[in-house]
Amino acid sequence: MTGQTRPRRLLLGLDGVPHKLIEGERSRGLFDSFKSPARLLSPFPTMTNVALSAMLGATPPAGYESLYFDRKARELRGGISKYVGRRTPDKVPSSYMDELDYQEPLPFEFLIYVAPEKVWRADMQRFRERFRAAPHDRDYFAFLKATDGLLHAQGPARLAVALESLDKILKEIRSYCGDETEIVMFSDHGMNLEENRRVPLASTLRRRGFKVVIPAFGLCSYAALYCDEDVIPEVARASVEVTGVDFAVYKDAAAAVVESSRGQARIEYEAATDSYRYVTVSGDPLQLSSFADTFATDATWFARTAGHYYPNAVANVYKSLFTPRVKHTADVLLSMNDGYYYGWNAFGRFVRLHATHGNALQPSSNAFLMSTHRNFPPFVRADEARSLLRN
């Protein structure tokens, strides 16, 4: 931030900490120097690289996770190799990482599941030391990923201990930097705070005779499906019959079709007026029937649905397919119900999943944003966060 005239700012991202949880920590006295946290609405699928590239106006990652399907090569790429060795350019998913002054060593991202106590304590101590050693005349941007792994593997109680340590570090920072230094703290996505079980998605679709590629890596409450164009609607309908799947969404010309056990709807967009229309074909998959069948501006939809069961429902689901959230957009995106996940079988065998994210529901969509100096609007969309984070 060369040439800035405002005071120095510490921008601190916490991976996977939901708004509900940070509110709970504040109610017991932590982070009391901060203003009230806003709900920062993560884009669907609610995944780290998807969210941060949107929040920081950065380049889209290749896929939703490190393992992804390359459409041109027609093969799976990435995976566990992305977490081995040093963080070389091929292991940098998005240009937002170029802005970071501190991030954990690459192996920490996996080791958090093996030795969670040692990893989160080491991560926070390294951040503290690096910040103290940094030049005092410029902003500092840190992202702590251990919070996500800790919440996945050990749940809210253990994360609460880590946040107590972080609160002490931030109080120490304010004491030696002075109150004029603004601290802005935020998360990339939320979490559902309950134990989860795996959805038998790939096996079910194979038994039905479908040839579908489904990258399976992290244990998350979404899935990205790639298949031949002529079977996309059938694959979507078959997927929502699997226990644990909430809804599927896919493209039909310029519309997004939402399919679920509750029915089918279409989301249409009119660029000239920046307006959306939610058309119910049968039932009401996104629970928006009271606003259905007429065009309304994006701002109107946001006012109606920012606090909805599916936050920012219409624009968020539509943009998951029609904006470059990733370079290799899925043919069908699935949102699971809370309590269910899809992912790598081998990973699931040694991790008891206490929480996860990825779907379009409130717990995963509601990240947080708060500052020691500024009050933010109650709801902030990921695509509109950069001006608040970086300006």
mmCIF file of C-alpha atoms in Angstrom:
data_model
loop_
_atom_site.group_PDB
_atom_site.id
_atom_site.type_symbol
_atom_site.label_atom_id
_atom_site.label_comp_id
_atom_site.label_asym_id
_atom_site.label_seq_id
_atom_site.Cartn_x
_atom_site.Cartn_y
_atom_site.Cartn_z
ATOM 1 C CA MET A 1 0.000 0.000 0.000
ATOM 2 C CA THR A 2 2.586 2.540 -1.139
ATOM 3 C CA GLY A 3 1.678 6.208 -0.824
ATOM 4 C CA GLN A 4 -1.099 5.551 1.704
ATOM 5 C CA THR A 5 -2.182 8.419 3.919
ATOM 6 C CA ARG A 6 -4.191 6.444 6.465
ATOM 7 C CA PRO A 7 -2.610 4.713 9.507
ATOM 8 C CA ARG A 8 -1.037 1.283 9.232
ATOM 9 C CA ARG A 9 -3.369 -1.720 8.997
ATOM 10 C CA LEU A 10 -2.998 -5.337 10.028
ATOM 11 C CA LEU A 11 -5.254 -7.456 7.820
ATOM 12 C CA LEU A 12 -5.669 -10.876 9.400
ATOM 13 C CA GLY A 13 -7.570 -13.717 7.740
ATOM 14 C CA LEU A 14 -8.693 -16.784 9.694
ATOM 15 C CA ASP A 15 -9.498 -19.819 7.600
ATOM 16 C CA GLY A 16 -12.920 -21.357 8.209
ATOM 17 C CA VAL A 17 -14.097 -19.451 11.290
ATOM 18 C CA PRO A 18 -17.886 -18.899 11.080
ATOM 19 C CA HIS A 19 -19.685 -15.708 12.072
ATOM 20 C CA LYS A 20 -21.713 -17.557 14.711
ATOM 21 C CA LEU A 21 -18.558 -18.802 16.417
ATOM 22 C CA ILE A 22 -16.801 -15.424 16.479
ATOM 23 C CA GLU A 23 -19.947 -13.884 17.977
ATOM 24 C CA GLY A 24 -19.810 -16.538 20.691
ATOM 25 C CA GLU A 25 -16.174 -15.753 21.447
ATOM 26 C CA ARG A 26 -16.968 -12.050 21.743
ATOM 27 C CA SER A 27 -19.787 -12.813 24.172
ATOM 28 C CA ARG A 28 -17.236 -14.325 26.541
ATOM 29 C CA GLY A 29 -14.957 -11.294 26.336
ATOM 30 C CA LEU A 30 -12.537 -12.079 23.490
ATOM 31 C CA PHE A 31 -11.754 -9.529 20.758
ATOM 32 C CA ASP A 32 -13.418 -6.785 22.802
ATOM 33 C CA SER A 33 -11.505 -4.011 21.033
ATOM 34 C CA PHE A 34 -13.295 -4.829 17.760
ATOM 35 C CA LYS A 35 -16.549 -3.382 16.477
ATOM 36 C CA SER A 36 -19.501 -5.733 15.866
ATOM 37 C CA PRO A 37 -18.695 -8.355 13.194
ATOM 38 C CA ALA A 38 -20.479 -8.209 9.853
ATOM 39 C CA ARG A 39 -21.569 -11.344 8.023
ATOM 40 C CA LEU A 40 -19.170 -11.707 5.102
ATOM 41 C CA LEU A 41 -21.053 -13.867 2.593
ATOM 42 C CA SER A 42 -18.805 -16.459 1.005
ATOM 43 C CA PRO A 43 -19.505 -17.518 -2.603
ATOM 44 C CA PHE A 44 -20.790 -21.003 -3.393
ATOM 45 C CA PRO A 45 -19.039 -23.418 -3.224
ATOM 46 C CA THR A 46 -17.795 -22.040 0.090
ATOM 47 C CA MET A 47 -14.137 -23.004 -0.355
ATOM 48 C CA THR A 48 -10.982 -21.066 0.596
ATOM 49 C CA ASN A 49 -9.437 -20.313 -2.801
ATOM 50 C CA VAL A 50 -12.819 -19.599 -4.400
ATOM 51 C CA ALA A 51 -13.711 -17.209 -1.568
ATOM 52 C CA LEU A 52 -10.403 -15.369 -1.250
ATOM 53 C CA SER A 53 -9.996 -14.836 -4.990
ATOM 54 C CA ALA A 54 -13.459 -13.218 -4.969
ATOM 55 C CA MET A 55 -12.888 -11.193 -1.786
ATOM 56 C CA LEU A 56 -9.550 -9.833 -3.012
ATOM 57 C CA GLY A 57 -10.352 -9.466 -6.717
ATOM 58 C CA ALA A 58 -7.649 -12.011 -7.588
ATOM 59 C CA THR A 59 -7.211 -14.590 -10.338
ATOM 60 C CA PRO A 60 -9.497 -17.625 -10.106
ATOM 61 C CA PRO A 61 -7.937 -20.922 -8.988
ATOM 62 C CA ALA A 62 -7.778 -23.840 -11.421
ATOM 63 C CA GLY A 63 -10.372 -25.802 -9.458
ATOM 64 C CA TYR A 64 -12.445 -25.721 -6.313
ATOM 65 C CA GLU A 65 -9.705 -27.625 -4.438
ATOM 66 C CA SER A 66 -6.113 -28.673 -5.121
ATOM 67 C CA LEU A 67 -7.391 -31.793 -6.923
ATOM 68 C CA TYR A 68 -9.352 -30.689 -9.973
ATOM 69 C CA PHE A 69 -10.513 -31.842 -13.394
ATOM 70 C CA ASP A 70 -8.727 -30.177 -16.308
ATOM 71 C CA ARG A 71 -11.306 -29.883 -19.064
ATOM 72 C CA LYS A 72 -8.844 -29.428 -21.936
ATOM 73 C CA ALA A 73 -6.582 -32.310 -20.906
ATOM 74 C CA ARG A 74 -9.598 -34.341 -19.738
ATOM 75 C CA GLU A 75 -7.782 -35.596 -16.667
ATOM 76 C CA LEU A 76 -7.519 -35.031 -12.927
ATOM 77 C CA ARG A 77 -4.635 -32.835 -11.828
ATOM 78 C CA GLY A 78 -3.139 -31.622 -8.550
ATOM 79 C CA GLY A 79 -3.967 -33.395 -5.310
ATOM 80 C CA ILE A 80 -1.650 -34.425 -2.500
ATOM 81 C CA SER A 81 1.479 -33.342 -4.409
ATOM 82 C CA LYS A 82 0.379 -29.735 -3.915
ATOM 83 C CA TYR A 83 1.147 -30.098 -0.194
ATOM 84 C CA VAL A 84 4.600 -31.683 -0.498
ATOM 85 C CA GLY A 85 7.844 -29.691 -0.364
ATOM 86 C CA ARG A 86 8.104 -25.949 -0.806
ATOM 87 C CA ARG A 87 5.450 -23.545 -2.067
ATOM 88 C CA THR A 88 6.675 -23.297 -5.664
ATOM 89 C CA PRO A 89 4.795 -21.223 -8.319
ATOM 90 C CA ASP A 90 2.850 -24.275 -9.518
ATOM 91 C CA LYS A 91 1.477 -24.656 -5.979
ATOM 92 C CA VAL A 92 0.094 -21.103 -5.818
ATOM 93 C CA PRO A 93 -3.622 -21.364 -6.724
ATOM 94 C CA SER A 94 -4.432 -17.649 -7.082
ATOM 95 C CA SER A 95 -2.755 -14.254 -7.222
ATOM 96 C CA TYR A 96 -4.213 -13.339 -3.811
ATOM 97 C CA MET A 97 -1.310 -15.301 -2.308
ATOM 98 C CA ASP A 98 1.115 -12.750 -3.765
ATOM 99 C CA GLU A 99 -0.403 -10.191 -1.387
ATOM 100 C CA LEU A 100 0.295 -12.232 1.750
ATOM 101 C CA ASP A 101 3.086 -11.177 4.091
ATOM 102 C CA TYR A 102 2.537 -14.283 6.185
ATOM 103 C CA GLN A 103 1.093 -17.705 5.495
ATOM 104 C CA GLU A 104 1.833 -21.050 7.096
ATOM 105 C CA PRO A 105 4.506 -23.383 5.700
ATOM 106 C CA LEU A 106 2.966 -25.617 3.048
ATOM 107 C CA PRO A 107 3.224 -28.912 5.027
ATOM 108 C CA PHE A 108 1.220 -27.349 7.901
ATOM 109 C CA GLU A 109 -1.926 -27.563 5.767
ATOM 110 C CA PHE A 110 -1.884 -31.357 6.054
ATOM 111 C CA LEU A 111 -0.066 -31.738 9.362
ATOM 112 C CA ILE A 112 -2.886 -29.905 11.174
ATOM 113 C CA TYR A 113 -4.808 -33.219 10.997
ATOM 114 C CA VAL A 114 -1.853 -35.217 12.369
ATOM 115 C CA ALA A 115 -0.544 -32.930 15.118
ATOM 116 C CA PRO A 116 -3.164 -30.181 15.531
ATOM 117 C CA GLU A 117 -1.916 -28.737 18.844
ATOM 118 C CA LYS A 118 1.685 -28.309 17.688
ATOM 119 C CA VAL A 119 0.696 -26.917 14.296
ATOM 120 C CA TRP A 120 -1.719 -24.187 15.418
ATOM 121 C CA ARG A 121 0.576 -23.040 18.213
ATOM 122 C CA ALA A 122 3.550 -22.933 15.837
ATOM 123 C CA ASP A 123 1.496 -21.110 13.195
ATOM 124 C CA MET A 124 0.350 -18.358 15.573
ATOM 125 C CA GLN A 125 3.803 -17.934 17.099
ATOM 126 C CA ARG A 126 5.412 -17.636 13.638
ATOM 127 C CA PHE A 127 2.819 -15.005 12.675
ATOM 128 C CA ARG A 128 3.542 -13.037 15.860
ATOM 129 C CA GLU A 129 7.298 -13.079 15.269
ATOM 130 C CA ARG A 130 7.050 -12.228 11.564
ATOM 131 C CA PHE A 131 4.717 -9.313 12.235
ATOM 132 C CA ARG A 132 6.997 -7.858 14.909
ATOM 133 C CA ALA A 133 9.968 -8.060 12.533
ATOM 134 C CA ALA A 134 8.139 -6.431 9.601
ATOM 135 C CA PRO A 135 8.629 -2.753 8.603
ATOM 136 C CA HIS A 136 6.381 -0.509 10.700
ATOM 137 C CA ASP A 137 5.534 1.923 7.897
ATOM 138 C CA ARG A 138 3.329 -0.322 5.760
ATOM 139 C CA ASP A 139 0.320 -2.617 6.007
ATOM 140 C CA TYR A 140 0.726 -6.274 6.895
ATOM 141 C CA PHE A 141 -1.485 -9.085 5.530
ATOM 142 C CA ALA A 142 -1.488 -12.485 7.248
ATOM 143 C CA PHE A 143 -3.629 -15.562 6.699
ATOM 144 C CA LEU A 144 -3.806 -18.284 9.371
ATOM 145 C CA LYS A 145 -4.975 -21.613 7.928
ATOM 146 C CA ALA A 146 -4.563 -23.771 11.041
ATOM 147 C CA THR A 147 -7.948 -22.562 12.332
ATOM 148 C CA ASP A 148 -9.704 -24.432 9.511
ATOM 149 C CA GLY A 149 -7.959 -27.754 10.095
ATOM 150 C CA LEU A 150 -8.384 -27.459 13.842
ATOM 151 C CA LEU A 151 -12.132 -26.920 13.511
ATOM 152 C CA HIS A 152 -12.503 -29.778 11.006
ATOM 153 C CA ALA A 153 -10.568 -32.280 13.095
ATOM 154 C CA GLN A 154 -11.255 -31.280 16.716
ATOM 155 C CA GLY A 155 -14.316 -29.031 16.753
ATOM 156 C CA PRO A 156 -15.282 -25.694 18.325
ATOM 157 C CA ALA A 157 -13.987 -26.383 21.847
ATOM 158 C CA ARG A 158 -10.374 -26.780 20.727
ATOM 159 C CA LEU A 159 -10.624 -23.841 18.341
ATOM 160 C CA ALA A 160 -11.819 -21.711 21.276
ATOM 161 C CA VAL A 161 -8.488 -22.390 23.015
ATOM 162 C CA ALA A 162 -6.594 -21.286 19.902
ATOM 163 C CA LEU A 163 -8.666 -18.109 19.629
ATOM 164 C CA GLU A 164 -7.876 -17.242 23.249
ATOM 165 C CA SER A 165 -4.180 -17.360 22.314
ATOM 166 C CA LEU A 166 -4.820 -15.233 19.244
ATOM 167 C CA ASP A 167 -6.703 -12.660 21.318
ATOM 168 C CA LYS A 168 -3.658 -12.315 23.598
ATOM 169 C CA ILE A 169 -1.364 -11.874 20.586
ATOM 170 C CA LEU A 170 -3.600 -9.142 19.132
ATOM 171 C CA LYS A 171 -3.761 -7.311 22.465
ATOM 172 C CA GLU A 172 0.030 -7.422 22.596
ATOM 173 C CA ILE A 173 0.225 -6.074 19.043
ATOM 174 C CA ARG A 174 -2.050 -3.164 19.934
ATOM 175 C CA SER A 175 0.040 -2.369 23.000
ATOM 176 C CA TYR A 176 3.290 -1.963 21.066
ATOM 177 C CA CYS A 177 1.884 -0.642 17.755
ATOM 178 C CA GLY A 178 -0.487 1.868 19.319
ATOM 179 C CA ASP A 179 -4.230 2.252 18.991
ATOM 180 C CA GLU A 180 -3.853 4.102 15.691
ATOM 181 C CA THR A 181 -2.975 0.801 13.950
ATOM 182 C CA GLU A 182 -6.199 -0.694 12.618
ATOM 183 C CA ILE A 183 -6.696 -4.442 12.830
ATOM 184 C CA VAL A 184 -9.163 -5.888 10.332
ATOM 185 C CA MET A 185 -9.956 -9.544 10.940
ATOM 186 C CA PHE A 186 -12.054 -11.714 8.646
ATOM 187 C CA SER A 187 -12.665 -15.284 7.542
ATOM 188 C CA ASP A 188 -13.073 -16.796 4.102
ATOM 189 C CA HIS A 189 -16.053 -19.042 4.834
ATOM 190 C CA GLY A 190 -17.972 -20.502 7.749
ATOM 191 C CA MET A 191 -18.578 -24.095 8.890
ATOM 192 C CA ASN A 192 -21.402 -26.341 9.962
ATOM 193 C CA LEU A 193 -20.482 -27.298 13.528
ATOM 194 C CA GLU A 194 -21.647 -30.904 13.596
ATOM 195 C CA GLU A 195 -20.288 -34.352 12.848
ATOM 196 C CA ASN A 196 -20.626 -35.335 9.197
ATOM 197 C CA ARG A 197 -20.917 -38.571 7.239
ATOM 198 C CA ARG A 198 -19.887 -39.321 3.674
ATOM 199 C CA VAL A 199 -22.375 -39.257 0.801
ATOM 200 C CA PRO A 200 -22.154 -42.371 -1.457
ATOM 201 C CA LEU A 201 -22.252 -40.201 -4.557
ATOM 202 C CA ALA A 202 -19.800 -41.736 -7.048
ATOM 203 C CA SER A 203 -20.856 -45.317 -6.355
ATOM 204 C CA THR A 204 -24.544 -44.455 -6.722
ATOM 205 C CA LEU A 205 -24.048 -42.667 -10.048
ATOM 206 C CA ARG A 206 -21.877 -45.513 -11.360
ATOM 207 C CA ARG A 207 -24.589 -48.035 -10.494
ATOM 208 C CA ARG A 208 -27.028 -45.879 -12.444
ATOM 209 C CA GLY A 209 -24.729 -46.159 -15.473
ATOM 210 C CA PHE A 210 -23.417 -42.576 -15.550
ATOM 211 C CA LYS A 211 -19.818 -41.801 -16.516
ATOM 212 C CA VAL A 212 -18.987 -38.849 -14.276
ATOM 213 C CA VAL A 213 -15.714 -37.396 -12.985
ATOM 214 C CA ILE A 214 -16.004 -36.168 -9.378
ATOM 215 C CA PRO A 215 -12.724 -34.882 -7.860
ATOM 216 C CA ALA A 216 -12.608 -36.249 -4.301
ATOM 217 C CA PHE A 217 -10.083 -34.623 -1.982
ATOM 218 C CA GLY A 218 -11.078 -32.530 1.041
ATOM 219 C CA LEU A 219 -13.986 -33.666 3.190
ATOM 220 C CA CYS A 220 -16.435 -30.934 2.176
ATOM 221 C CA SER A 221 -20.175 -30.389 1.830
ATOM 222 C CA TYR A 222 -20.219 -29.750 -1.912
ATOM 223 C CA ALA A 223 -19.238 -31.736 -5.005
ATOM 224 C CA ALA A 224 -18.195 -30.745 -8.531
ATOM 225 C CA LEU A 225 -19.341 -33.085 -11.322
ATOM 226 C CA TYR A 226 -17.991 -33.232 -14.888
ATOM 227 C CA CYS A 227 -19.822 -35.228 -17.553
ATOM 228 C CA ASP A 228 -20.925 -35.226 -21.185
ATOM 229 C CA GLU A 229 -23.241 -32.347 -22.056
ATOM 230 C CA ASP A 230 -26.155 -34.507 -23.166
ATOM 231 C CA VAL A 231 -26.512 -36.229 -19.760
ATOM 232 C CA ILE A 232 -26.116 -33.176 -17.493
ATOM 233 C CA PRO A 233 -29.831 -32.869 -16.535
ATOM 234 C CA GLU A 234 -30.091 -36.627 -15.873
ATOM 235 C CA VAL A 235 -26.949 -36.606 -13.717
ATOM 236 C CA ALA A 236 -28.309 -33.668 -11.710
ATOM 237 C CA ARG A 237 -31.650 -35.402 -11.123
ATOM 238 C CA ALA A 238 -29.965 -38.652 -10.121
ATOM 239 C CA SER A 239 -27.612 -36.824 -7.751
ATOM 240 C CA VAL A 240 -30.371 -35.177 -5.722
ATOM 241 C CA GLU A 241 -31.879 -38.612 -5.067
ATOM 242 C CA VAL A 242 -28.745 -39.528 -3.056
ATOM 243 C CA THR A 243 -29.247 -39.151 0.696
ATOM 244 C CA GLY A 244 -27.474 -36.029 1.937
ATOM 245 C CA VAL A 245 -27.594 -34.018 -1.307
ATOM 246 C CA ASP A 246 -29.596 -30.796 -0.901
ATOM 247 C CA PHE A 247 -29.645 -29.421 -4.443
ATOM 248 C CA ALA A 248 -27.880 -29.532 -7.803
ATOM 249 C CA VAL A 249 -27.355 -26.626 -10.177
ATOM 250 C CA TYR A 250 -26.395 -26.684 -13.859
ATOM 251 C CA LYS A 251 -26.550 -24.460 -16.934
ATOM 252 C CA ASP A 252 -29.371 -24.492 -19.442
ATOM 253 C CA ALA A 253 -28.437 -21.910 -22.084
ATOM 254 C CA ALA A 254 -28.326 -18.587 -20.170
ATOM 255 C CA ALA A 255 -30.264 -19.877 -17.142
ATOM 256 C CA ALA A 256 -29.178 -21.789 -14.061
ATOM 257 C CA VAL A 257 -31.399 -24.759 -13.277
ATOM 258 C CA VAL A 258 -31.747 -25.677 -9.594
ATOM 259 C CA GLU A 259 -32.831 -29.263 -8.977
ATOM 260 C CA SER A 260 -33.720 -30.819 -5.631
ATOM 261 C CA SER A 261 -36.111 -33.279 -4.011
ATOM 262 C CA ARG A 262 -38.291 -30.203 -3.331
ATOM 263 C CA GLY A 263 -38.694 -29.424 -7.025
ATOM 264 C CA GLN A 264 -37.050 -27.485 -9.838
ATOM 265 C CA ALA A 265 -36.486 -23.781 -10.505
ATOM 266 C CA ARG A 266 -34.684 -21.620 -13.050
ATOM 267 C CA ILE A 267 -32.611 -18.532 -12.298
ATOM 268 C CA GLU A 268 -32.476 -16.037 -15.160
ATOM 269 C CA TYR A 269 -30.363 -12.889 -15.440
ATOM 270 C CA GLU A 270 -30.987 -9.683 -17.397
ATOM 271 C CA ALA A 271 -27.701 -7.805 -17.825
ATOM 272 C CA ALA A 272 -29.233 -4.536 -19.053
ATOM 273 C CA THR A 273 -31.007 -3.985 -15.744
ATOM 274 C CA ASP A 274 -28.753 -6.137 -13.532
ATOM 275 C CA SER A 275 -31.834 -8.132 -12.575
ATOM 276 C CA TYR A 276 -32.618 -11.735 -11.683
ATOM 277 C CA ARG A 277 -35.753 -13.820 -11.891
ATOM 278 C CA TYR A 278 -36.427 -16.998 -9.904
ATOM 279 C CA VAL A 279 -38.915 -19.109 -11.882
ATOM 280 C CA THR A 280 -40.475 -22.084 -10.123
ATOM 281 C CA VAL A 281 -41.006 -24.999 -12.494
ATOM 282 C CA SER A 282 -42.181 -27.389 -9.784
ATOM 283 C CA GLY A 283 -41.968 -26.994 -6.034
ATOM 284 C CA ASP A 284 -39.510 -24.498 -4.541
ATOM 285 C CA PRO A 285 -35.910 -25.796 -4.181
ATOM 286 C CA LEU A 286 -34.435 -22.572 -2.743
ATOM 287 C CA GLN A 287 -37.451 -21.631 -0.598
ATOM 288 C CA LEU A 288 -38.028 -18.364 -2.470
ATOM 289 C CA SER A 289 -41.557 -18.838 -3.783
ATOM 290 C CA SER A 290 -42.780 -15.601 -2.206
ATOM 291 C CA PHE A 291 -40.423 -13.699 -4.563
ATOM 292 C CA ALA A 292 -40.795 -15.964 -7.595
ATOM 293 C CA ASP A 293 -41.537 -15.354 -11.271
ATOM 294 C CA THR A 294 -40.757 -11.614 -11.574
ATOM 295 C CA PHE A 295 -37.504 -9.822 -12.338
ATOM 296 C CA ALA A 296 -35.970 -7.757 -9.528
ATOM 297 C CA THR A 297 -32.645 -5.945 -9.367
ATOM 298 C CA ASP A 298 -29.614 -7.565 -7.815
ATOM 299 C CA ALA A 299 -29.760 -4.999 -4.994
ATOM 300 C CA THR A 300 -33.387 -5.917 -4.293
ATOM 301 C CA TRP A 301 -32.614 -9.624 -4.198
ATOM 302 C CA PHE A 302 -29.702 -8.973 -1.866
ATOM 303 C CA ALA A 303 -31.896 -6.978 0.518
ATOM 304 C CA ARG A 304 -34.445 -9.810 0.496
ATOM 305 C CA THR A 305 -32.050 -12.741 0.923
ATOM 306 C CA ALA A 306 -28.807 -11.653 2.649
ATOM 307 C CA GLY A 307 -30.071 -13.292 5.850
ATOM 308 C CA HIS A 308 -31.882 -16.118 4.082
ATOM 309 C CA TYR A 309 -31.510 -19.869 4.737
ATOM 310 C CA TYR A 310 -29.403 -19.749 1.543
ATOM 311 C CA PRO A 311 -27.666 -16.349 1.911
ATOM 312 C CA ASN A 312 -27.775 -14.135 -1.180
ATOM 313 C CA ALA A 313 -29.432 -17.154 -2.756
ATOM 314 C CA VAL A 314 -30.245 -16.144 -6.323
ATOM 315 C CA ALA A 315 -27.086 -14.266 -7.318
ATOM 316 C CA ASN A 316 -24.824 -16.640 -5.405
ATOM 317 C CA VAL A 317 -26.139 -19.807 -7.057
ATOM 318 C CA TYR A 318 -26.300 -18.214 -10.523
ATOM 319 C CA LYS A 319 -22.752 -16.860 -10.323
ATOM 320 C CA SER A 320 -21.378 -20.235 -9.259
ATOM 321 C CA LEU A 321 -21.744 -21.239 -12.923
ATOM 322 C CA PHE A 322 -21.753 -17.978 -14.884
ATOM 323 C CA THR A 323 -18.750 -16.171 -13.394
ATOM 324 C CA PRO A 324 -15.156 -17.466 -13.454
ATOM 325 C CA ARG A 325 -15.003 -18.591 -9.828
ATOM 326 C CA VAL A 326 -12.580 -21.265 -11.053
ATOM 327 C CA LYS A 327 -10.884 -21.906 -14.394
ATOM 328 C CA HIS A 328 -12.549 -25.302 -14.818
ATOM 329 C CA THR A 329 -16.195 -24.776 -13.882
ATOM 330 C CA ALA A 330 -18.175 -27.927 -13.115
ATOM 331 C CA ASP A 331 -21.034 -29.151 -15.302
ATOM 332 C CA VAL A 332 -23.071 -29.822 -12.149
ATOM 333 C CA LEU A 333 -22.466 -28.390 -8.678
ATOM 334 C CA LEU A 334 -23.974 -30.095 -5.658
ATOM 335 C CA SER A 335 -24.733 -28.542 -2.285
ATOM 336 C CA MET A 336 -25.031 -31.100 0.530
ATOM 337 C CA ASN A 337 -27.210 -30.848 3.596
ATOM 338 C CA ASP A 338 -25.417 -30.022 6.837
ATOM 339 C CA GLY A 339 -24.207 -33.271 8.375
ATOM 340 C CA TYR A 340 -23.007 -34.718 5.048
ATOM 341 C CA TYR A 341 -19.814 -34.464 3.007
ATOM 342 C CA TYR A 342 -18.092 -35.848 -0.060
ATOM 343 C CA GLY A 343 -14.340 -36.351 -0.379
ATOM 344 C CA TRP A 344 -11.331 -38.622 -0.461
ATOM 345 C CA ASN A 345 -12.071 -41.982 1.185
ATOM 346 C CA ALA A 346 -8.515 -42.438 2.483
ATOM 347 C CA PHE A 347 -8.596 -39.032 4.162
ATOM 348 C CA GLY A 348 -11.924 -39.811 5.795
ATOM 349 C CA ARG A 349 -10.530 -42.958 7.417
ATOM 350 C CA PHE A 350 -8.165 -41.122 9.753
ATOM 351 C CA VAL A 351 -10.113 -37.888 10.325
ATOM 352 C CA ARG A 352 -13.236 -37.808 12.470
ATOM 353 C CA LEU A 353 -14.981 -34.862 10.894
ATOM 354 C CA HIS A 354 -16.353 -32.501 13.574
ATOM 355 C CA ALA A 355 -17.219 -29.691 11.144
ATOM 356 C CA THR A 356 -17.028 -28.921 7.453
ATOM 357 C CA HIS A 357 -18.006 -26.410 4.752
ATOM 358 C CA GLY A 358 -18.643 -26.074 1.035
ATOM 359 C CA ASN A 359 -22.435 -25.923 0.749
ATOM 360 C CA ALA A 360 -24.703 -22.903 0.202
ATOM 361 C CA LEU A 361 -26.348 -22.899 3.649
ATOM 362 C CA GLN A 362 -25.963 -20.214 6.326
ATOM 363 C CA PRO A 363 -23.381 -21.934 8.574
ATOM 364 C CA SER A 364 -20.873 -22.336 5.716
ATOM 365 C CA SER A 365 -21.770 -19.112 3.883
ATOM 366 C CA ASN A 366 -21.594 -16.747 6.869
ATOM 367 C CA ALA A 367 -17.971 -15.785 7.343
ATOM 368 C CA PHE A 368 -17.175 -12.681 9.417
ATOM 369 C CA LEU A 369 -15.543 -9.270 8.983
ATOM 370 C CA MET A 370 -14.704 -6.854 11.806
ATOM 371 C CA SER A 371 -12.376 -3.957 12.558
ATOM 372 C CA THR A 372 -10.986 -2.164 15.561
ATOM 373 C CA HIS A 373 -11.722 1.176 13.843
ATOM 374 C CA ARG A 374 -14.697 0.821 11.498
ATOM 375 C CA ASN A 375 -18.292 -0.351 11.554
ATOM 376 C CA PHE A 376 -19.213 -2.421 8.508
ATOM 377 C CA PRO A 377 -22.670 -3.056 7.003
ATOM 378 C CA PRO A 378 -24.466 -6.048 8.570
ATOM 379 C CA PHE A 379 -23.955 -8.090 5.376
ATOM 380 C CA VAL A 380 -21.063 -7.848 2.903
ATOM 381 C CA ARG A 381 -20.815 -9.948 -0.255
ATOM 382 C CA ALA A 382 -17.465 -11.502 -1.143
ATOM 383 C CA ASP A 383 -17.367 -9.699 -4.491
ATOM 384 C CA GLU A 384 -17.719 -6.346 -2.717
ATOM 385 C CA ALA A 385 -15.232 -6.953 0.114
ATOM 386 C CA ARG A 386 -11.984 -5.774 -1.469
ATOM 387 C CA SER A 387 -12.693 -2.063 -0.997
ATOM 388 C CA LEU A 388 -13.241 -2.696 2.728
ATOM 389 C CA LEU A 389 -10.226 -4.962 3.137
ATOM 390 C CA ARG A 390 -7.560 -3.236 1.066
ATOM 391 C CA ASN A 391 -8.453 0.437 0.471
#
